[in-house]
PDB file of C-alpha atoms in Angstrom:
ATOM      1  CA  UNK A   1     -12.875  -1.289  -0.401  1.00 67.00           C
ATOM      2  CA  UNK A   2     -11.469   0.754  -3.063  1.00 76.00           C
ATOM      3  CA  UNK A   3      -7.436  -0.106  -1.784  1.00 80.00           C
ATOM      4  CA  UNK A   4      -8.681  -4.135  -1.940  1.00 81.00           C
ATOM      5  CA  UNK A   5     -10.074  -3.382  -5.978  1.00 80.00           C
ATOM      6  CA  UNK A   6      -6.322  -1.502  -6.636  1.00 83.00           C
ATOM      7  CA  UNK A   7      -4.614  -4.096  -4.875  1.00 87.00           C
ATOM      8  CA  UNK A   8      -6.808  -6.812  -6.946  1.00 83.00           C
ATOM      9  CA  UNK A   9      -6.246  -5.050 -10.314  1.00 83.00           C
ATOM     10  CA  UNK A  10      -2.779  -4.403  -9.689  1.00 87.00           C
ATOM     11  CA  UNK A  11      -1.466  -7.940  -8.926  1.00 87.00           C
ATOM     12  CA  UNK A  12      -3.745  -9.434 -11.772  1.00 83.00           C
ATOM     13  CA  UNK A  13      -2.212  -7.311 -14.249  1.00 84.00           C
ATOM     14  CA  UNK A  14       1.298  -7.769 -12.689  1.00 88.00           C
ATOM     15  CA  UNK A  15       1.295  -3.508 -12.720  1.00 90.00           C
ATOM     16  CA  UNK A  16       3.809  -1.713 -10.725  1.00 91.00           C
ATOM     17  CA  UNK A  17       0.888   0.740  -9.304  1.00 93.00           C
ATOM     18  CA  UNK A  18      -2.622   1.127  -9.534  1.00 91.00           C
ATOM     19  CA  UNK A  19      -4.508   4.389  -8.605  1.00 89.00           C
ATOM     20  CA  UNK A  20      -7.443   6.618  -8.790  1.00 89.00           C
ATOM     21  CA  UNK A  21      -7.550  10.252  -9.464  1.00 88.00           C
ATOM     22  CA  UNK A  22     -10.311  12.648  -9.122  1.00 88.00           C
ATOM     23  CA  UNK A  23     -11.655  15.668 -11.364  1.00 88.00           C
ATOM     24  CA  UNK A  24     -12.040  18.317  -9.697  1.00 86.00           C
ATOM     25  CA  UNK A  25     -13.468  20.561 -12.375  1.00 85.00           C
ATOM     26  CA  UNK A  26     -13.866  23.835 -10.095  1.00 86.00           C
ATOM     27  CA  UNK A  27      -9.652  23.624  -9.871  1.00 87.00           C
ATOM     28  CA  UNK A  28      -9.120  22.588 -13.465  1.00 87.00           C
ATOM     29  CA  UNK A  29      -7.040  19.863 -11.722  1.00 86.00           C
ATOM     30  CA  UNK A  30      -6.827  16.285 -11.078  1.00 91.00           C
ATOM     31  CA  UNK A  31      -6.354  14.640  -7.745  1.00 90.00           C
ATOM     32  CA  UNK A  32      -4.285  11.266  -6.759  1.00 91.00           C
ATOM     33  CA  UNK A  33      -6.971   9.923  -4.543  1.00 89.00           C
ATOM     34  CA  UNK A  34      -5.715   6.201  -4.104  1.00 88.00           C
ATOM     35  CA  UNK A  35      -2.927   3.760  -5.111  1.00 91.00           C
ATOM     36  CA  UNK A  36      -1.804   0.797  -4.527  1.00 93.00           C
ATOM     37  CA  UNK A  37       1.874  -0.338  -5.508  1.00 93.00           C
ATOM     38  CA  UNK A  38       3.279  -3.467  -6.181  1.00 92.00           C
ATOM     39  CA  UNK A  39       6.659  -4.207  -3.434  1.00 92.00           C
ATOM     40  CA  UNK A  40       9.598  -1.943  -4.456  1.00 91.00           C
ATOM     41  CA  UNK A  41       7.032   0.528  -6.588  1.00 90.00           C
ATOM     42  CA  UNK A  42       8.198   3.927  -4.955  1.00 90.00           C
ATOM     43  CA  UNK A  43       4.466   5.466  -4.466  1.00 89.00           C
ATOM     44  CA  UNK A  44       3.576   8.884  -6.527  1.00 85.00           C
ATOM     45  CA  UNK A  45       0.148   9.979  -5.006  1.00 84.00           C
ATOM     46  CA  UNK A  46       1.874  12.495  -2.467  1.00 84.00           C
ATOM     47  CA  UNK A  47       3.419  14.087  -5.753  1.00 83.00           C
ATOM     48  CA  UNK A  48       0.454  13.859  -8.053  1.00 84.00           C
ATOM     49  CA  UNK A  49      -2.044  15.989  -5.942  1.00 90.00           C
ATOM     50  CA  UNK A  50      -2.939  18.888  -8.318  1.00 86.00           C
ATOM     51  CA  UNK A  51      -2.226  17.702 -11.721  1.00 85.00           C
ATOM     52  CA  UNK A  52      -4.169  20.475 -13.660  1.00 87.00           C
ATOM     53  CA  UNK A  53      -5.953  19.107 -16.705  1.00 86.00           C
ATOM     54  CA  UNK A  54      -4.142  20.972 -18.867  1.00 89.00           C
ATOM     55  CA  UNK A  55      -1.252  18.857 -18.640  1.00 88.00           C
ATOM     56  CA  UNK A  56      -3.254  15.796 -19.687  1.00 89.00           C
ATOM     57  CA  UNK A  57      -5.042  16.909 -22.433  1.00 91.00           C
ATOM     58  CA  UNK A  58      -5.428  13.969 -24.773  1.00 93.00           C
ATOM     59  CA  UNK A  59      -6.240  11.834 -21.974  1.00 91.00           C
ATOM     60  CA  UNK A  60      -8.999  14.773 -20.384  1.00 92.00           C
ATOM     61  CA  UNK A  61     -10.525  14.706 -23.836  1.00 91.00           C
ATOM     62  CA  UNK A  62     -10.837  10.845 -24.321  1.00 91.00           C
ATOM     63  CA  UNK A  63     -12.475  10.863 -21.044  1.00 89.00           C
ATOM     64  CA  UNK A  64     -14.965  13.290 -21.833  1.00 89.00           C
ATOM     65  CA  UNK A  65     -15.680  10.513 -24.429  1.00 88.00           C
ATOM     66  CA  UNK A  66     -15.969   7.912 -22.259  1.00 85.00           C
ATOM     67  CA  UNK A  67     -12.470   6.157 -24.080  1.00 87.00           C
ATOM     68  CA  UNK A  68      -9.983   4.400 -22.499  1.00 87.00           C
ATOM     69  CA  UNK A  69      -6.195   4.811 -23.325  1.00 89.00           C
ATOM     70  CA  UNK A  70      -3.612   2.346 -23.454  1.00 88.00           C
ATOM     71  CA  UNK A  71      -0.243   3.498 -24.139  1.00 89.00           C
ATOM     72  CA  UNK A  72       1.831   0.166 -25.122  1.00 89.00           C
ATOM     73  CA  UNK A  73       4.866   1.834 -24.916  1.00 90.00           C
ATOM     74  CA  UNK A  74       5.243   5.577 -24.108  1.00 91.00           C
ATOM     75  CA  UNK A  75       7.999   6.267 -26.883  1.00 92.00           C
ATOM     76  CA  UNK A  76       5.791   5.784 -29.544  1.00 91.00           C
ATOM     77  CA  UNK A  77       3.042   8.451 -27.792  1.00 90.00           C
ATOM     78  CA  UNK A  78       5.820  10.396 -27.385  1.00 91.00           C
ATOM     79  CA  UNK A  79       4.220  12.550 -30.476  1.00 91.00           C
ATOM     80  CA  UNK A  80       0.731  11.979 -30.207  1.00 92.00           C
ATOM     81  CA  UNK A  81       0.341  12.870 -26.315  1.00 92.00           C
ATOM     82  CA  UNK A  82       3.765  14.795 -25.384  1.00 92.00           C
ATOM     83  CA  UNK A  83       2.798  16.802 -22.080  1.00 91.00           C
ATOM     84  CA  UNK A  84       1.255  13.231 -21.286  1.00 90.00           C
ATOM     85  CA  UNK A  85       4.710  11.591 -22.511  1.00 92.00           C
ATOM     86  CA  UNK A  86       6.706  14.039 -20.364  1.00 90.00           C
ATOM     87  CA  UNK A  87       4.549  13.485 -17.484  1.00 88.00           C
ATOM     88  CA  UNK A  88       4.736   9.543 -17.847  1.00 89.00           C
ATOM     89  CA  UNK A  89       8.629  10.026 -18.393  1.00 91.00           C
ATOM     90  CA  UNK A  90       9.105  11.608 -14.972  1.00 89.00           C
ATOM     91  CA  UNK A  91       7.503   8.324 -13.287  1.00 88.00           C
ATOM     92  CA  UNK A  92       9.676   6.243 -14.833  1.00 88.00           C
ATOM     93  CA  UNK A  93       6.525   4.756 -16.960  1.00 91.00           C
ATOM     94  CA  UNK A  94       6.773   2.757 -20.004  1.00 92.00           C
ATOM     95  CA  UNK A  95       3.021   1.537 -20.312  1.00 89.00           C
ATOM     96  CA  UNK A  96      -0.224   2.357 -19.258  1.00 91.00           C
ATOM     97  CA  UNK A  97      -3.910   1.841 -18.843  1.00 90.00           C
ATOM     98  CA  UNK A  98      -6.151   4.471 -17.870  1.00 90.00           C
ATOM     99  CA  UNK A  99      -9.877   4.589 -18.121  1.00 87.00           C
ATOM    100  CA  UNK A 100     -12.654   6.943 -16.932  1.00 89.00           C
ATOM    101  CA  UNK A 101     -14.994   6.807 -13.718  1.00 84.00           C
ATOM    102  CA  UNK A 102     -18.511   8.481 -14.242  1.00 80.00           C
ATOM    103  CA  UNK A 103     -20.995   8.781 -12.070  1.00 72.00           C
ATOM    104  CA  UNK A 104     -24.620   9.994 -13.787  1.00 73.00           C
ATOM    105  CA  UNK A 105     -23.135  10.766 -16.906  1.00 76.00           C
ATOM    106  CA  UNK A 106     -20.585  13.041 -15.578  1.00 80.00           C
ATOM    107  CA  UNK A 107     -16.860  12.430 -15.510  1.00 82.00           C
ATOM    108  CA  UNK A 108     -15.486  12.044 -11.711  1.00 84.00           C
ATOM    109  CA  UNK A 109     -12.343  10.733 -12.663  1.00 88.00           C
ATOM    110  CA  UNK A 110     -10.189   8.063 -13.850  1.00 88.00           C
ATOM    111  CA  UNK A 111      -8.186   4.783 -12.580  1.00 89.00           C
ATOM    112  CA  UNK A 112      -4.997   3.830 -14.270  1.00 90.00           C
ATOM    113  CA  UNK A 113      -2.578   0.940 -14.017  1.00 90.00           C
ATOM    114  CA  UNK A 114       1.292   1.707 -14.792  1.00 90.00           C
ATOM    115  CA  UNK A 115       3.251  -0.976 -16.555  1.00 90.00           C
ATOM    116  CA  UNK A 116       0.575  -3.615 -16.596  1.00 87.00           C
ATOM    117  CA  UNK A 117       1.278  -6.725 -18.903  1.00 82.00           C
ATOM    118  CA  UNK A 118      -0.654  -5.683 -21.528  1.00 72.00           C
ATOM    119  CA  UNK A 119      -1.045  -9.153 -23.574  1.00 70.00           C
ATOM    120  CA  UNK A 120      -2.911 -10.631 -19.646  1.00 57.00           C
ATOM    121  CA  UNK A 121      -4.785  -8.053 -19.663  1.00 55.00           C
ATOM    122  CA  UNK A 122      -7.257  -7.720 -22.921  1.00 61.00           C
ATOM    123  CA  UNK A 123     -10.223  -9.288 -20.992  1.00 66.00           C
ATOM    124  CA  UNK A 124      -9.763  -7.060 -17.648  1.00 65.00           C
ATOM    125  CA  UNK A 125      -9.275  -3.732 -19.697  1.00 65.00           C
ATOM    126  CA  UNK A 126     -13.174  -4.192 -21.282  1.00 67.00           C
ATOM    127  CA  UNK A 127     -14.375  -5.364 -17.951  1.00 65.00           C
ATOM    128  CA  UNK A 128     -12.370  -2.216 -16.293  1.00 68.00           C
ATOM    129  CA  UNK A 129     -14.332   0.096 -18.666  1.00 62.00           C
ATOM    130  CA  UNK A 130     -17.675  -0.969 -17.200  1.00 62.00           C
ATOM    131  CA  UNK A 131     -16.311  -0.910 -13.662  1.00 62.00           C
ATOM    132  CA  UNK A 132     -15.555   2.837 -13.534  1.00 61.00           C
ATOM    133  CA  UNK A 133     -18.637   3.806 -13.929  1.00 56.00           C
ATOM    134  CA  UNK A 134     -19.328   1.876 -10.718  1.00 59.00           C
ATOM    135  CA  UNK A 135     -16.254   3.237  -9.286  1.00 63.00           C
ATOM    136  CA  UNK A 136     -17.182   6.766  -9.835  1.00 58.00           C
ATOM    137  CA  UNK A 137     -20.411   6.121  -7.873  1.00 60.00           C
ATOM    138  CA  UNK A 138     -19.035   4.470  -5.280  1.00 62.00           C
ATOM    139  CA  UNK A 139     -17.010   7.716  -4.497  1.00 60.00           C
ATOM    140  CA  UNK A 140     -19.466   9.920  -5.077  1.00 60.00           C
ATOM    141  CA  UNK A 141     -21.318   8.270  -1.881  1.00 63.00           C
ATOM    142  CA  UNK A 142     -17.911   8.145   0.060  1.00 63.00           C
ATOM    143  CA  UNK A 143     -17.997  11.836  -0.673  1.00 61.00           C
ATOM    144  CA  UNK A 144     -21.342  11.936   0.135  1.00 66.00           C
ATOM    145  CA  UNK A 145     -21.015  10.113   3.312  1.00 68.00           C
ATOM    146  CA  UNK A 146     -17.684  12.021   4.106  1.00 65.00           C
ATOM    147  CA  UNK A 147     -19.324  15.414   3.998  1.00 67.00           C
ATOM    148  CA  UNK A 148     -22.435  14.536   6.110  1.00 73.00           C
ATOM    149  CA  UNK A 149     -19.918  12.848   8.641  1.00 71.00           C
ATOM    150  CA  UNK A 150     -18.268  16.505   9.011  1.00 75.00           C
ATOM    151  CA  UNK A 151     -21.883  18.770   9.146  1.00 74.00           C
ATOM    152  CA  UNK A 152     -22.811  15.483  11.953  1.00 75.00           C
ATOM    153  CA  UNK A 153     -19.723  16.767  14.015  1.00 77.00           C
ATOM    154  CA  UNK A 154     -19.887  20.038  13.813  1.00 70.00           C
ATOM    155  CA  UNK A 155     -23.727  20.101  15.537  1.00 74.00           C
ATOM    156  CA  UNK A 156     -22.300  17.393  17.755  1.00 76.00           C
ATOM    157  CA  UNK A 157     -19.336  20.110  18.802  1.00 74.00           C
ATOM    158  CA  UNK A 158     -22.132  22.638  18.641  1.00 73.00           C
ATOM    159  CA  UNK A 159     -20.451  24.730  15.938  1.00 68.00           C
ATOM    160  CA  UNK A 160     -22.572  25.644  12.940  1.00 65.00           C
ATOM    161  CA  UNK A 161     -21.831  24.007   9.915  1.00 59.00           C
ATOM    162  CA  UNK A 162     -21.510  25.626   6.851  1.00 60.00           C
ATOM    163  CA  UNK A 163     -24.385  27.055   4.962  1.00 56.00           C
ATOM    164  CA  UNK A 164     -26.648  24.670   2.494  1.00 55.00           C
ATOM    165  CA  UNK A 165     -28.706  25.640  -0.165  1.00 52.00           C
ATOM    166  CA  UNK A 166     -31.370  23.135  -0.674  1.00 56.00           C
ATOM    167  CA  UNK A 167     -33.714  23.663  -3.763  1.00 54.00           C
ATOM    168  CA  UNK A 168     -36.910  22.115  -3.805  1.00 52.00           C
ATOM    169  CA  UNK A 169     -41.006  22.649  -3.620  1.00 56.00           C
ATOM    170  CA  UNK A 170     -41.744  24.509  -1.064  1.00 56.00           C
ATOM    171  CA  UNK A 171     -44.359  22.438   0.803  1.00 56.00           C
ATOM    172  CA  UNK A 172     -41.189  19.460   0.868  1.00 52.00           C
ATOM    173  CA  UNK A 173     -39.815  22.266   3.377  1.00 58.00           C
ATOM    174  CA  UNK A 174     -42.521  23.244   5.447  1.00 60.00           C
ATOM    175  CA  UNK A 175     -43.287  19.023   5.881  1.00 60.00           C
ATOM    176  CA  UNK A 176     -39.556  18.772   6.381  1.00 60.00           C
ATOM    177  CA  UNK A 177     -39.025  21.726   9.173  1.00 66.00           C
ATOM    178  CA  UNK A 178     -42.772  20.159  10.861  1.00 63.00           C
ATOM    179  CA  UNK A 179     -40.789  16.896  11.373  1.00 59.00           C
ATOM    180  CA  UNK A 180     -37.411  18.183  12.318  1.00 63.00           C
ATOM    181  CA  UNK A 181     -39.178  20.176  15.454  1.00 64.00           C
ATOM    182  CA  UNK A 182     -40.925  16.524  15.711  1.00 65.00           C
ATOM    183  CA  UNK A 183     -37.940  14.407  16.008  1.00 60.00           C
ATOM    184  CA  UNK A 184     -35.059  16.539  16.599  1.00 62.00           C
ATOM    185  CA  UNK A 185     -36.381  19.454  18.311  1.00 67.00           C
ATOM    186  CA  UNK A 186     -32.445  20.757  19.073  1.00 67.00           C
ATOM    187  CA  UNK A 187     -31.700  21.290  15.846  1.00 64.00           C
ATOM    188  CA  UNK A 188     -31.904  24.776  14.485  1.00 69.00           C
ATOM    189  CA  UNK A 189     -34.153  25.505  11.165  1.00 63.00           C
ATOM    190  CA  UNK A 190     -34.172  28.621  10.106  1.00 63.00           C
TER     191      UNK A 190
END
């Protein structure tokens, strides 16, 4: 679903790539996660895997804002945004659109287009800014889902997944371990 949306984005804003990265604020870094590029667009996610924040600091801090940033031309940010500018530079980049992904209230990342056509794109930027918040929910679940998929085959391989700290009233347990020896009397609750 989310390749479709960069493919989508992409060829409406006649961009060269389209991509989502992911904070991953324990690491300091950000994370390629997705991209889609337009035929002949060499693709930059295998390089762009631990991009510590640090080297993105304007953008990091508009994002904690909730801002957008559209660079019509990276030689004129040059100034304003250099370790941005450098990194840009490297791609072969001369414009850009990148805007935040939340997901309750708290930054999970951002999607970016590189050389869009800025002029076709006015109405899809403000309708992009609403759509990352969506976006950053969506892979929150696909997280979600992801990491339950993995506990789900380690009991299935009989292994023991890794430990979980649930907090919560403590009657919630007690009804919770009742119906677990109920319904799924192999599983071990400790």
């Amino acid at each position: 679903a989310i390749q479709g949306i960069l493919e989508y984005i992409g060829e409406y804003t006649k961009a060269g790539r389209a991509y989502t990265f992911e904070f991953i604020e324990k690491q300091s870094i950000y994370r390629n996660t997705s991209e889609w590029c337009a035929e002949g667009v060499k693709p930059q996610m295998d390089n762009l895997q631990a991009v510590p924040f640090m080297e993105m600091p304007y953008w990091h801090r508009q994002f904690l804002r909730g801002e957008k940033v559209v660079i019509e031309d990276i030689e004129a940010a040059k100034d304003e945004m250099p370790l941005e500018y450098r990194l840009l530079k490297a791609q072969d980049i001369h414009t850009v659109i990148v805007f935040p992904m939340f997901h309750t209230d708290t930054l999970w990342g951002f999607i970016g287009l590189d050389d869009p056509i800025l002029d076709e794109s006015q109405s899809l930027i403000n309708l992009l800014t609403v759509v990352g918040s969506h976006l950053g929910s969506a892979y929150d679940s696909c997280h979600k889902s992801n990491l339950l998929d993995e506990k789900q085959k380690c009991l299935a391989e009989g292994k023991k997944p890794g430990t979980s700290l649930i907090v919560c009233p403590a009657s919630l347990v007690y009804n919770w371990e009742y119906e677990i020896h109920n319904f799924a009397p192999e599983l071990e609750v400790e």
